[in-house]
CSV table of C-alpha atoms in Angstrom, one decimal:
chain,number,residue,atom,x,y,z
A,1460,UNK,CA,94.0,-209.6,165.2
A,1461,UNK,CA,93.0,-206.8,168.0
A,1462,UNK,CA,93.4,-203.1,166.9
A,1463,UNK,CA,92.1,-200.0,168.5
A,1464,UNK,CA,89.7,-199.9,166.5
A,1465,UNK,CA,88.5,-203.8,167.0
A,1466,UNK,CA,89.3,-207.3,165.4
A,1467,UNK,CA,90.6,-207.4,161.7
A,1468,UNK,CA,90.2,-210.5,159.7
A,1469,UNK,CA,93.5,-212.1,157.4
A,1470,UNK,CA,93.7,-215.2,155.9
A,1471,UNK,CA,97.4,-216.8,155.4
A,1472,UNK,CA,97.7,-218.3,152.4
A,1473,UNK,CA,101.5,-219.9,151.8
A,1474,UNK,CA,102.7,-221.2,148.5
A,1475,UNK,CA,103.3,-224.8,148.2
A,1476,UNK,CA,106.5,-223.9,147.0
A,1477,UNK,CA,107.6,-221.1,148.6
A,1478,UNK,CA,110.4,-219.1,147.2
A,1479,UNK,CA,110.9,-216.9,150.0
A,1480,UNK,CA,108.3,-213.5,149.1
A,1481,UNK,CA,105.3,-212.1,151.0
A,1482,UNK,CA,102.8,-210.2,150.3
A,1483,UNK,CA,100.2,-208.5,151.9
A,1484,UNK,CA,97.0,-208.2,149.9
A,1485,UNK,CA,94.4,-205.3,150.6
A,1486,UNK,CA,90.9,-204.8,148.9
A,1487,UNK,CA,89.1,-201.5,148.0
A,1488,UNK,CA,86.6,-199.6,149.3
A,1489,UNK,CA,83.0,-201.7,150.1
A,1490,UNK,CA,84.7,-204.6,149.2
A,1491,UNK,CA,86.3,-207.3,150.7
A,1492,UNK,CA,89.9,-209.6,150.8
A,1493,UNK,CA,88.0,-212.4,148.8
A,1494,UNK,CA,88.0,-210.4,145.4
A,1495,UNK,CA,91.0,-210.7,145.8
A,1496,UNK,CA,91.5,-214.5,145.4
A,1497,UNK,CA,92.5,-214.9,141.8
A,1498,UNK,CA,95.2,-212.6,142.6
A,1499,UNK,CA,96.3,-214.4,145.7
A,1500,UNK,CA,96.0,-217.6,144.0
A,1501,UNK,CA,98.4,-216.1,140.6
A,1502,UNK,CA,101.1,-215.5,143.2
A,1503,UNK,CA,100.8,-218.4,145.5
A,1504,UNK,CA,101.5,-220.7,142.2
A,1505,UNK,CA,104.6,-218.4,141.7
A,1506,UNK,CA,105.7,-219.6,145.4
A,1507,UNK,CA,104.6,-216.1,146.6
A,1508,UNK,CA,103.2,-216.6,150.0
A,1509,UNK,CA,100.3,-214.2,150.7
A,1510,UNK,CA,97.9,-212.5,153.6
A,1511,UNK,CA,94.6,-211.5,153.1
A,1512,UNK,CA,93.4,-208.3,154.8
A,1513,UNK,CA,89.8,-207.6,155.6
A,1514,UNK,CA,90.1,-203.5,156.4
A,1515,UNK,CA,88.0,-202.5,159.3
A,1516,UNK,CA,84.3,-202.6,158.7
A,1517,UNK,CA,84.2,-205.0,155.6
A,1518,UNK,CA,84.2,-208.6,155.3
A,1519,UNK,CA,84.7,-210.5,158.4
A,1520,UNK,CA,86.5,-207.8,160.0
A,1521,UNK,CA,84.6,-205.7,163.1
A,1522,UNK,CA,83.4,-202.5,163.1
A,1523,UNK,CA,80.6,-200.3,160.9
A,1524,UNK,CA,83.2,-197.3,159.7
A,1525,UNK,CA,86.3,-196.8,158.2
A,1526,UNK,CA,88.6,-194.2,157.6
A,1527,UNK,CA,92.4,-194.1,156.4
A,1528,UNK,CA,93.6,-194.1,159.6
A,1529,UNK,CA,92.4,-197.5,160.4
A,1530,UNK,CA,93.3,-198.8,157.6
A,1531,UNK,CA,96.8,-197.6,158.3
A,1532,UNK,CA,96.4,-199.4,162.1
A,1533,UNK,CA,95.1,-202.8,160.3
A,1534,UNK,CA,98.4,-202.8,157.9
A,1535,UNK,CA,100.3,-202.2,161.0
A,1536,UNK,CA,98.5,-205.2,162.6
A,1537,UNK,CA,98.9,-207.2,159.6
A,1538,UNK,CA,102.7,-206.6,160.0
A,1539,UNK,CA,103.4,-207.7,163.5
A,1540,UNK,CA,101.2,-210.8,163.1
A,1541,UNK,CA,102.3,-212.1,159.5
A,1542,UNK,CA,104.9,-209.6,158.3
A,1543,UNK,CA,107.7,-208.7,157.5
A,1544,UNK,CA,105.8,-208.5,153.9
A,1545,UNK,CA,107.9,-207.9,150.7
A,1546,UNK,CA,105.5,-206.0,149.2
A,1547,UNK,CA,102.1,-204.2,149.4
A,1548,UNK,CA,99.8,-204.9,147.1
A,1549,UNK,CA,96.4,-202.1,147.3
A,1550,UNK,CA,93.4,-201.9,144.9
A,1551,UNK,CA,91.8,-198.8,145.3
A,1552,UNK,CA,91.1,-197.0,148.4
A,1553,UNK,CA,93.2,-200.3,149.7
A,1554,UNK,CA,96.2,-198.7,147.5
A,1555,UNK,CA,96.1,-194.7,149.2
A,1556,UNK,CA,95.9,-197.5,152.6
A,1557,UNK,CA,99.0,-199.4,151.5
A,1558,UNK,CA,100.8,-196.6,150.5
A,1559,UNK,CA,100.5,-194.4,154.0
A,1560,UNK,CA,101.2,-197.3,155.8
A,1561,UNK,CA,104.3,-198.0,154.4
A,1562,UNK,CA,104.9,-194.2,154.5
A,1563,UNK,CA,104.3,-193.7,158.3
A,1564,UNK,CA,101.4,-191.4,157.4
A,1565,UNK,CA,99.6,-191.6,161.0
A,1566,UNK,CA,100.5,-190.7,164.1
A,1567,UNK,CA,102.3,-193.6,166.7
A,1568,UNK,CA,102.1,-196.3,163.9
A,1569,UNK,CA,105.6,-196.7,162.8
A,1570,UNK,CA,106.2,-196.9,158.5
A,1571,UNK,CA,106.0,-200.5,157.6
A,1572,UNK,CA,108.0,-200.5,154.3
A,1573,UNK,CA,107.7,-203.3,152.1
A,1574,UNK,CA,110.3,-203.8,149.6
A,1575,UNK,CA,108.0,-203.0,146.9
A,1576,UNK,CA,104.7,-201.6,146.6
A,1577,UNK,CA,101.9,-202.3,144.0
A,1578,UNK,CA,98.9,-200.1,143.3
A,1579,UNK,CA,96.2,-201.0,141.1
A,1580,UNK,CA,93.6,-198.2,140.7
A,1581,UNK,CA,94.5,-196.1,143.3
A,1582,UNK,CA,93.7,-192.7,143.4
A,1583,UNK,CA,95.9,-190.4,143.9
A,1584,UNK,CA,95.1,-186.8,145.0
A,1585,UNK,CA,92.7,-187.5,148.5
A,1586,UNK,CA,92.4,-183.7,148.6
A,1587,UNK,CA,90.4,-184.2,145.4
A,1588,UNK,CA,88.9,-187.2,146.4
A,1589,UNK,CA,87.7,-185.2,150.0
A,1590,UNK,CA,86.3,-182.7,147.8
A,1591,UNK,CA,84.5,-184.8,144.7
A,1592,UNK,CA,82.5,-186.6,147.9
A,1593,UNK,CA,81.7,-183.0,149.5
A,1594,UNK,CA,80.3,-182.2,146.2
A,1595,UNK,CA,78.3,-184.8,145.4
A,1596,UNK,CA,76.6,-184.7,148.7
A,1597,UNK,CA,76.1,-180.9,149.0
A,1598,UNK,CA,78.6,-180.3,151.5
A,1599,UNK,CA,78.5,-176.7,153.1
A,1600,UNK,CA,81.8,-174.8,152.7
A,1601,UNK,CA,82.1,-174.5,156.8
A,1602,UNK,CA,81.1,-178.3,157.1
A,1603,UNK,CA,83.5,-179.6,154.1
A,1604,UNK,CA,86.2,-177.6,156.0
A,1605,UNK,CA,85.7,-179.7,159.3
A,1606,UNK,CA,85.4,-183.0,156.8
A,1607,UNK,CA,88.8,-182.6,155.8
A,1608,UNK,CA,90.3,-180.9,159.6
A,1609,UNK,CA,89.1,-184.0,160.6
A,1610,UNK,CA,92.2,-185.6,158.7
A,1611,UNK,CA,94.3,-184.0,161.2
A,1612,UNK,CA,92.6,-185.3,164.1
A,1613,UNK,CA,92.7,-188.7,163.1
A,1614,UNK,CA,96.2,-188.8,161.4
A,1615,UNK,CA,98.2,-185.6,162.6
A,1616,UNK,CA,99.0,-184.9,159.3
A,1617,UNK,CA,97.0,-182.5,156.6
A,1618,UNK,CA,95.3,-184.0,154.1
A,1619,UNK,CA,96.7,-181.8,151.4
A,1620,UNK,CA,99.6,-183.6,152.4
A,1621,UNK,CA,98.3,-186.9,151.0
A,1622,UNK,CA,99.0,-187.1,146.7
A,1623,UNK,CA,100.2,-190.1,146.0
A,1624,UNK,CA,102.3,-188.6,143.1
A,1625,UNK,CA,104.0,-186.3,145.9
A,1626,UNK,CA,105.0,-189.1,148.3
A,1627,UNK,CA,106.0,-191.5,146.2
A,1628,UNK,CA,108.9,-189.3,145.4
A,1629,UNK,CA,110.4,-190.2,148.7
A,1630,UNK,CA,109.8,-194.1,148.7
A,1631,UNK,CA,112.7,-194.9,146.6
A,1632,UNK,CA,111.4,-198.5,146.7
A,1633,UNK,CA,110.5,-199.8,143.2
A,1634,UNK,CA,106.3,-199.5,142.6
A,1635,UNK,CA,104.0,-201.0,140.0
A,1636,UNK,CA,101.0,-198.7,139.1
A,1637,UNK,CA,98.5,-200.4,137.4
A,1638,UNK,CA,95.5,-199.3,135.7
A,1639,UNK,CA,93.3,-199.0,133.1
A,1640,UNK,CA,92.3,-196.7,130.6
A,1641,UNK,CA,88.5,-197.1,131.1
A,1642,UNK,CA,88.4,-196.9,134.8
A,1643,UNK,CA,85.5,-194.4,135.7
A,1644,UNK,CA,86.1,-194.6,139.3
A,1645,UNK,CA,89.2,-193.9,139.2
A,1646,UNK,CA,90.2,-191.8,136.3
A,1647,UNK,CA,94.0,-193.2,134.2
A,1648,UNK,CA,94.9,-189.6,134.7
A,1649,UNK,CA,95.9,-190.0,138.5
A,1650,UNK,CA,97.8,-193.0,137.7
A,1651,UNK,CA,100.3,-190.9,134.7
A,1652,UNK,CA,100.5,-188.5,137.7
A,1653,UNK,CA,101.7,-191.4,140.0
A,1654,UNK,CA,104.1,-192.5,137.4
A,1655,UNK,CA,105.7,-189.4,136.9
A,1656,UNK,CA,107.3,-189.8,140.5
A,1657,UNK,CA,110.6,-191.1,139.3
A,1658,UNK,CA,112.6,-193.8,137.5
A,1659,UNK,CA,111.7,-196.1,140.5
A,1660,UNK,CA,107.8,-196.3,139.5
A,1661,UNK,CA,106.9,-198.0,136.5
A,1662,UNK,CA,103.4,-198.3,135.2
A,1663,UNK,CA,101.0,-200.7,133.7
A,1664,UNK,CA,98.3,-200.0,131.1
A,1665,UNK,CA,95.5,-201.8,130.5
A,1666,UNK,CA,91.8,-200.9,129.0
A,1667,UNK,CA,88.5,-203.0,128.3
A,1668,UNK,CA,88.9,-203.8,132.2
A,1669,UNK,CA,87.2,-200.9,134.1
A,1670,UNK,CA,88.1,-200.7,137.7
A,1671,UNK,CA,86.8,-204.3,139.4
A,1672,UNK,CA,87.3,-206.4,136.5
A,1673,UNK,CA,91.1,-205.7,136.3
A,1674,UNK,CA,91.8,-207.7,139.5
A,1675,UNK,CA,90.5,-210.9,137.5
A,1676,UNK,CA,92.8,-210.1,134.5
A,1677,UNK,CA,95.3,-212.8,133.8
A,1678,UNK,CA,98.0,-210.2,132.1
A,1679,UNK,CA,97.6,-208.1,135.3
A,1680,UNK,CA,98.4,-211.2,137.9
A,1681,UNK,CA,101.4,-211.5,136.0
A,1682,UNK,CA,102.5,-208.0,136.2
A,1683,UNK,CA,102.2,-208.1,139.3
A,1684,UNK,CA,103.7,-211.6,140.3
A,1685,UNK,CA,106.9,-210.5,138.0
A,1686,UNK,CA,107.3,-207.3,139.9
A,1687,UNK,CA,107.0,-208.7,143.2
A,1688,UNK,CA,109.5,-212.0,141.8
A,1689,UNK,CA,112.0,-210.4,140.6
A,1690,UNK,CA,114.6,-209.0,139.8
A,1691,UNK,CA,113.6,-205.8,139.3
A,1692,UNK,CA,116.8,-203.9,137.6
A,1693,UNK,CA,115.1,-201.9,135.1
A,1694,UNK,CA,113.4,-200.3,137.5
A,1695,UNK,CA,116.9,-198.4,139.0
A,1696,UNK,CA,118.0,-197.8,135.6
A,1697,UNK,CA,118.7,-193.7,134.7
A,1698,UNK,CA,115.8,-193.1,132.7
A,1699,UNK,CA,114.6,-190.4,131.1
A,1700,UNK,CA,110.6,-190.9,131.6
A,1701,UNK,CA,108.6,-193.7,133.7
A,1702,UNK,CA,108.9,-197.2,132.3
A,1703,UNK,CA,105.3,-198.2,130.5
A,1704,UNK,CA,104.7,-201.1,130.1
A,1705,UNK,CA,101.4,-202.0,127.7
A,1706,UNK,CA,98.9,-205.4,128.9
A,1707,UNK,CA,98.5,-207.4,125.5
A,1708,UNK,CA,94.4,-206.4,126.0
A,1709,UNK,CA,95.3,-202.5,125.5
């Protein structure tokens, strides 16, 4: 598919018995769709048809950069060529990716908004994730100040704009959070912050995983396959706290 930015790779892979779901699958930061496979494959044999997204400048997708922006544009791609997709599903970086572009985040790409949304290790304050990076590379005040400026070029919104926990209070979609407990790229923190949201937003605990190895967990595929399958009343009841549900390897 052609973007501004240059061609983005997908792969289409339909169920053999359809029961009428998409999804639209999107890896992490310096990786690429195929770790996403076992995942794909969990949901295809629950007649979940999927699309594989290689984000600009990984896998077999053009380009040498990317930024959320263009990850917002390949989504948006994604969507005219495969979609309409019932659901999002992110890892990682993929997840702050999914999430923006089904929020409308960037300027002249319209909100694709899946019916449900599912974000495994995402992060969820890119303010904080802006500034960990400026610190770990020695960043200059003046120069981490035209880093994050930059945001606003790129997206016409601020990036203090972009907490996960924040926006999600507007979706009103039901999401899936999943994560684990010994995730050091991501700390288990940001995902309690994402479930605090609303009733709408349920969460999913794991540990022993880390943050790669919990897209080959088995209890994980079927979190997510049950949330994107349905139905999904619990997750409208009047609650009083988020919905946490425990994986059998916690």
């Amino acid at each position: 598919m052609q973007t501004a930015s240059g061609l983005v790779a997908t792969w289409s892979l339909p169920s053999d018995a359809p029961a009428g779901r998409k999804a639209l699958l999107v890896h992490g930061w310096n990786s690429q769709s195929r770790h996403m496979l076992a995942l794909a494959k969990a949901l295809n044999d629950a007649g979940i048809d999927v699309v594989l997204l290689d984000l600009p400048g990984h896998g077999a997708s053009s380009g040498r950069y990317l930024h959320l922006g263009r990850g917002i544009e390949a989504v948006d791609a994604a969507w005219r060529h495969h979609g309409p997709f019932d659901a999002f599903v992110g890892h990682s970086f993929g997840g702050a990716v999914a999430l923006n572009a089904a929020l409308g985040t960037a300027m002249c790409v319209p909100a694709r908004r899946p019916q449900s949304l599912v974000l495994i290790a995402a992060p969820n304050s890119l303010p904080a994730l802006f500034r960990g990076f400026g610190r770990m590379v020695g960043l200059p005040a003046p120069a981490q100040a035209a880093f994050e400026r930059k945001v606003l070029t790129l997206l016409g919104q601020s990036l203090d704009l972009m907490i996960a926990s924040e926006q999600l209070k507007s979706y009103e979609r039901p999401v899936l959070v999943l994560h684990d407990m010994d995730d050091r790229d991501v700390l288990y923190a940001d995902a309690l912050r994402m479930a605090r949201a609303g009733n709408h937003v349920e969460l999913f605990t794991t540990n022993g995983l880390g943050h790669r190895r919990i897209l080959k967990s088995g209890e994980i595929h079927a979190g997510i396959r049950d949330h994107i399958a349905g139905p999904r009343p619990a997750a409208q009841e009047p609650v009083s706290c988020p919905r946490i549900l425990i994986g059998e390897g916690a």
